[in-house]
PDB file of C-alpha atoms in Angstrom:
ATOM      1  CA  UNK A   1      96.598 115.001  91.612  1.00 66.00           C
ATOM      2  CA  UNK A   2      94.845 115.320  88.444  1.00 73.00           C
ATOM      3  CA  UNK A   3      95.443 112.263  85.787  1.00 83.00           C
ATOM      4  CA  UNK A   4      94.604 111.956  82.251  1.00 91.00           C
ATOM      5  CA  UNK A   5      94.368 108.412  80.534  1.00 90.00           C
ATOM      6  CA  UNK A   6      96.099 108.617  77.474  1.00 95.00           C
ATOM      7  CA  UNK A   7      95.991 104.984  76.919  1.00 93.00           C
ATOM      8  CA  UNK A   8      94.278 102.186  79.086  1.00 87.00           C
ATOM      9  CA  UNK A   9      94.218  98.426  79.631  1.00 88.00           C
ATOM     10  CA  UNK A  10      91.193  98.146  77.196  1.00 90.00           C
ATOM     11  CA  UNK A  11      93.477  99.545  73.981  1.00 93.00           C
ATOM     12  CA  UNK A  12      96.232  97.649  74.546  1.00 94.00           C
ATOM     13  CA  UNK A  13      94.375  94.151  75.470  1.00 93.00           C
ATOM     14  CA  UNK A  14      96.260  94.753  79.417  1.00 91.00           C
ATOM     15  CA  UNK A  15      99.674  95.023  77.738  1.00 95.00           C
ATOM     16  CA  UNK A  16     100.667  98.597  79.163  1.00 94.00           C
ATOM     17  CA  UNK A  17      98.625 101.738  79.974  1.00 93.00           C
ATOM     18  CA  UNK A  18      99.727 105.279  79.790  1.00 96.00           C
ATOM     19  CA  UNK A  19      98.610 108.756  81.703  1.00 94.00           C
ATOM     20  CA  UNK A  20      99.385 111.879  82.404  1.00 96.00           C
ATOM     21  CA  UNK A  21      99.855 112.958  85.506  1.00 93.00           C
ATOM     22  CA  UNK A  22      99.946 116.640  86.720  1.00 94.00           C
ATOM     23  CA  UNK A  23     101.819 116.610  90.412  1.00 94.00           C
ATOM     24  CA  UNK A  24     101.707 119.590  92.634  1.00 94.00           C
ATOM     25  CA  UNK A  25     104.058 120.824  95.001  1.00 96.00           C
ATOM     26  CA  UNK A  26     104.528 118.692  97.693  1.00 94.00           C
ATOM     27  CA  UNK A  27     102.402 115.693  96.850  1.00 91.00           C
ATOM     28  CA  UNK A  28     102.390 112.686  95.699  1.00 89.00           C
ATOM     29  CA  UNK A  29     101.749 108.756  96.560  1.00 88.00           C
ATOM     30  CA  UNK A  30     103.295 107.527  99.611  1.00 90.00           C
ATOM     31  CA  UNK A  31     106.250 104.394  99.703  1.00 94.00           C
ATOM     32  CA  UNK A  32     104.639 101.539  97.869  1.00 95.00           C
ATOM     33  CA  UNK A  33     105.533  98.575  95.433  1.00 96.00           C
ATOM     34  CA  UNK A  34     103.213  97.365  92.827  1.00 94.00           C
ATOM     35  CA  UNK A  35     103.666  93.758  90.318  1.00 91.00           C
ATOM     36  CA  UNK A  36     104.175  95.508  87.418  1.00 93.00           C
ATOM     37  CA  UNK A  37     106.735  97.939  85.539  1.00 96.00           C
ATOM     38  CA  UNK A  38     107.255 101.409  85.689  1.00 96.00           C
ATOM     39  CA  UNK A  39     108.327 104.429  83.869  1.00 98.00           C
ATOM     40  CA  UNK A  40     108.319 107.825  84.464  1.00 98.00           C
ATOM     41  CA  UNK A  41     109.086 110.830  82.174  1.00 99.00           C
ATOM     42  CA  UNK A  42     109.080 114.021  83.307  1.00 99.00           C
ATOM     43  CA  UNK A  43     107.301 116.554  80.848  1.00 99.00           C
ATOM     44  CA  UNK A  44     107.813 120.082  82.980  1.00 98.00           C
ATOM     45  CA  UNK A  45     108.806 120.895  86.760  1.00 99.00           C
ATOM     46  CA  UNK A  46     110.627 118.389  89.082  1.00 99.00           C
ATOM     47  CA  UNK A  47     109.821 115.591  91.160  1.00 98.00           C
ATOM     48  CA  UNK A  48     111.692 114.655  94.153  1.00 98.00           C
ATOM     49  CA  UNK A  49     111.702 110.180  94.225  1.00 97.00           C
ATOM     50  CA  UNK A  50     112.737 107.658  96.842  1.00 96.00           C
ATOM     51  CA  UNK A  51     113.768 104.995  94.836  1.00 96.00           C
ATOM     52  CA  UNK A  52     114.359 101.621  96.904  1.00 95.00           C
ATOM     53  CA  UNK A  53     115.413 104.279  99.522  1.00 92.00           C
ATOM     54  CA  UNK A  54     117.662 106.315  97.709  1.00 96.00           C
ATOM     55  CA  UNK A  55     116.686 110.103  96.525  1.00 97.00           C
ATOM     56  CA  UNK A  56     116.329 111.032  93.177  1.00 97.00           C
ATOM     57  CA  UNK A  57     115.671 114.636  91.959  1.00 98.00           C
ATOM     58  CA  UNK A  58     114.335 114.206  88.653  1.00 98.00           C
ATOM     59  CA  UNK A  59     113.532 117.088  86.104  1.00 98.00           C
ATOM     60  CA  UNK A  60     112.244 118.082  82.733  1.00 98.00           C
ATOM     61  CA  UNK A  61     113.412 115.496  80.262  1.00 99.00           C
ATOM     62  CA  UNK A  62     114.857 113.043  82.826  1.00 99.00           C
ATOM     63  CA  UNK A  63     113.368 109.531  82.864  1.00 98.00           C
ATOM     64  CA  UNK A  64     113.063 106.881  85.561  1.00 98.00           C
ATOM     65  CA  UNK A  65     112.778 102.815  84.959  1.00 98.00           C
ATOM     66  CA  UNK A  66     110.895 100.877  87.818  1.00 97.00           C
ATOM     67  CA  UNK A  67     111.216  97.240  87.980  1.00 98.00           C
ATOM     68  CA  UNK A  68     107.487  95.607  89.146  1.00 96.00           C
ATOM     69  CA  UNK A  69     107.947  95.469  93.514  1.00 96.00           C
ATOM     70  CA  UNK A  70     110.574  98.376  93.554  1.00 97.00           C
ATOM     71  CA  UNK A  71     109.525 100.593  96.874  1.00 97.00           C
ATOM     72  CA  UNK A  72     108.843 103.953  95.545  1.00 97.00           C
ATOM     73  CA  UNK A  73     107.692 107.099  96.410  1.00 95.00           C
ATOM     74  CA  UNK A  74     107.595 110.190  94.757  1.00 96.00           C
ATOM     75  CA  UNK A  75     106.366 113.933  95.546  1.00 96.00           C
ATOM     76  CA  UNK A  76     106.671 117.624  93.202  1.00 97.00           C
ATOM     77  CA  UNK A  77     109.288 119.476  94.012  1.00 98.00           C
ATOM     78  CA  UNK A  78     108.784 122.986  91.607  1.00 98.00           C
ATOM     79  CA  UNK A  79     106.534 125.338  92.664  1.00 97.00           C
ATOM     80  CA  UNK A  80     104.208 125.191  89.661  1.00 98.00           C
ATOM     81  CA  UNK A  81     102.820 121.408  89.236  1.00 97.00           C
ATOM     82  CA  UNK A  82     105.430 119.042  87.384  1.00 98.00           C
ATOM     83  CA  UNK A  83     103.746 117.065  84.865  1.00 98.00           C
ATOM     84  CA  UNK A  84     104.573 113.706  84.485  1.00 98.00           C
ATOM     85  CA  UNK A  85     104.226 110.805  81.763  1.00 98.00           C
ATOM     86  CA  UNK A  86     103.835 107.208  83.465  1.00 96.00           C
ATOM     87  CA  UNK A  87     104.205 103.687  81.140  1.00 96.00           C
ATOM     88  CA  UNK A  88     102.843 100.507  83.151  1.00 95.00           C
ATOM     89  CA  UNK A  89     103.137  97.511  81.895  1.00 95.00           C
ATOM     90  CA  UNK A  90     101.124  95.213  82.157  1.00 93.00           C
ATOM     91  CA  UNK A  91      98.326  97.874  82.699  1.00 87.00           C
ATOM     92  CA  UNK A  92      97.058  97.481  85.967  1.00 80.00           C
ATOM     93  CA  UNK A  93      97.384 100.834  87.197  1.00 85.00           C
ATOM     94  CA  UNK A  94      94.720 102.045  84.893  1.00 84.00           C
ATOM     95  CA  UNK A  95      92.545  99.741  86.659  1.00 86.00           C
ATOM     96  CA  UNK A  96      93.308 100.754  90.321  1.00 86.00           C
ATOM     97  CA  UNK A  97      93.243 104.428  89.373  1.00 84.00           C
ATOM     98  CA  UNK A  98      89.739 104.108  87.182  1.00 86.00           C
ATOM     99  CA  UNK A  99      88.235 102.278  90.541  1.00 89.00           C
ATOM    100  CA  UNK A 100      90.467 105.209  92.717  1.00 85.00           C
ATOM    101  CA  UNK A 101      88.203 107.745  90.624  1.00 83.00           C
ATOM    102  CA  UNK A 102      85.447 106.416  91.380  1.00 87.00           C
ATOM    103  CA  UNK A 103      85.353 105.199  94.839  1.00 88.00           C
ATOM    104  CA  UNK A 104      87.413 108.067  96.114  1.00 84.00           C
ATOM    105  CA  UNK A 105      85.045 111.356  96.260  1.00 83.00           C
ATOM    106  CA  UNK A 106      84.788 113.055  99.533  1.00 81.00           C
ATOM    107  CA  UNK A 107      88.490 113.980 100.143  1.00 74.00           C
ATOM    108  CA  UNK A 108      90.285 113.454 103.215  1.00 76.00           C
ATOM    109  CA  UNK A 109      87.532 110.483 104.415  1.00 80.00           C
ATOM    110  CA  UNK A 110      87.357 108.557 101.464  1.00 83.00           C
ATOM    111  CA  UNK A 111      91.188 108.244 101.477  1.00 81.00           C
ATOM    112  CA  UNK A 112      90.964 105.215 103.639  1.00 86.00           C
ATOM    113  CA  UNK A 113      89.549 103.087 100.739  1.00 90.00           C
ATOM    114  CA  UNK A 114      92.496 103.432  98.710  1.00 87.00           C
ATOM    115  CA  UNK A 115      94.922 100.513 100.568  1.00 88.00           C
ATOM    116  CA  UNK A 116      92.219  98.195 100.007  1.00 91.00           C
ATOM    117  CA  UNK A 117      91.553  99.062  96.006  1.00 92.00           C
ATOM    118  CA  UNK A 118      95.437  98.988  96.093  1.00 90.00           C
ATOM    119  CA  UNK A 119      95.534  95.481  97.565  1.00 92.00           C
ATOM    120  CA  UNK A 120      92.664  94.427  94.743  1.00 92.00           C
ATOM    121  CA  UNK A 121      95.471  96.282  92.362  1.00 90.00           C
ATOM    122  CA  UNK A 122      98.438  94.444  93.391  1.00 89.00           C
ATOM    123  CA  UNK A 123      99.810  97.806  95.426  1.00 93.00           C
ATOM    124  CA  UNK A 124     101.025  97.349  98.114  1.00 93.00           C
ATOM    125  CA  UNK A 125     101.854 100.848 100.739  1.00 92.00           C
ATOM    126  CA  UNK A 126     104.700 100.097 103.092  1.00 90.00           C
ATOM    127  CA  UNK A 127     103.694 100.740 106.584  1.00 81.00           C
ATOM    128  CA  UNK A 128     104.421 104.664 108.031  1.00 68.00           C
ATOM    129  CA  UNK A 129     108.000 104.734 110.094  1.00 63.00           C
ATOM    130  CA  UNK A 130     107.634 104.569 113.738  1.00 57.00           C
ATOM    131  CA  UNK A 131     108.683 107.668 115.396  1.00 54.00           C
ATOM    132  CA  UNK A 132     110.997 107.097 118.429  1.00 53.00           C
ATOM    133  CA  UNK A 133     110.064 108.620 121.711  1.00 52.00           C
ATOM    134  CA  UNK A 134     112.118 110.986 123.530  1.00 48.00           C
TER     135      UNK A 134
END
């Protein structure tokens, strides 16, 4: 999911960071909670959320608020990619995505580093549901 630092952690002394994120069909970060704030704007297309468990359509022009350790999740929804403005504050997810970048090359093998930058980040993924066996 391609980002796009519009402002990080180093302009604003670790106040807040913002980015642009571009979020195609169907993907998107799985259930998670992170120590700081959240907000999400949605520029063009729409994003399907699980906020604290509940599901949130959100389109062009809508807005979500995260409170820091609020279990979210969040995946595109339009068939072209939605494109997304995200506010953190204070601005450690510019951090955890700038290490992401660069630890995270060979796609899908490299995805098992990510929980561990996360933990270094303050994110924390919620475990995967256990299926129940028929």
């Amino acid at each position: 999911m391609p980002l796009r630092f519009l402002c990080d952690s180093r302009e604003t002394g670790g106040a807040w960071s913002l980015f642009e994120e571009e979020v195609p069909l169907g993907m998107g970060p799985p259930p998670h909670r992170h120590d700081w704030d959240e907000a999400y704007y949605i520029l063009d297309g729409e994003v399907d959320f699980e906020i604290d468990g509940d599901p949130i359509r959100s389109k062009a022009g809508d807005f979500n608020y995260l409170p820091r350790n609020t279990v979210h999740a969040f995946k595109g929804a339009s068939r072209a990619p939605a494109h997304v403005l995200i506010f953190a504050a204070p601005a450690h997810a510019s951090e955890f995505f700038e290490e992401v970048n660069a630890e995270v090359r060979n796609i899908p093998n490299d995805l098992t580093k990510v929980p561990e930058i996360g933990r270094r980040h303050g994110i924390h993924f919620m475990p995967a549901p256990v299926s129940a066996s028929t």
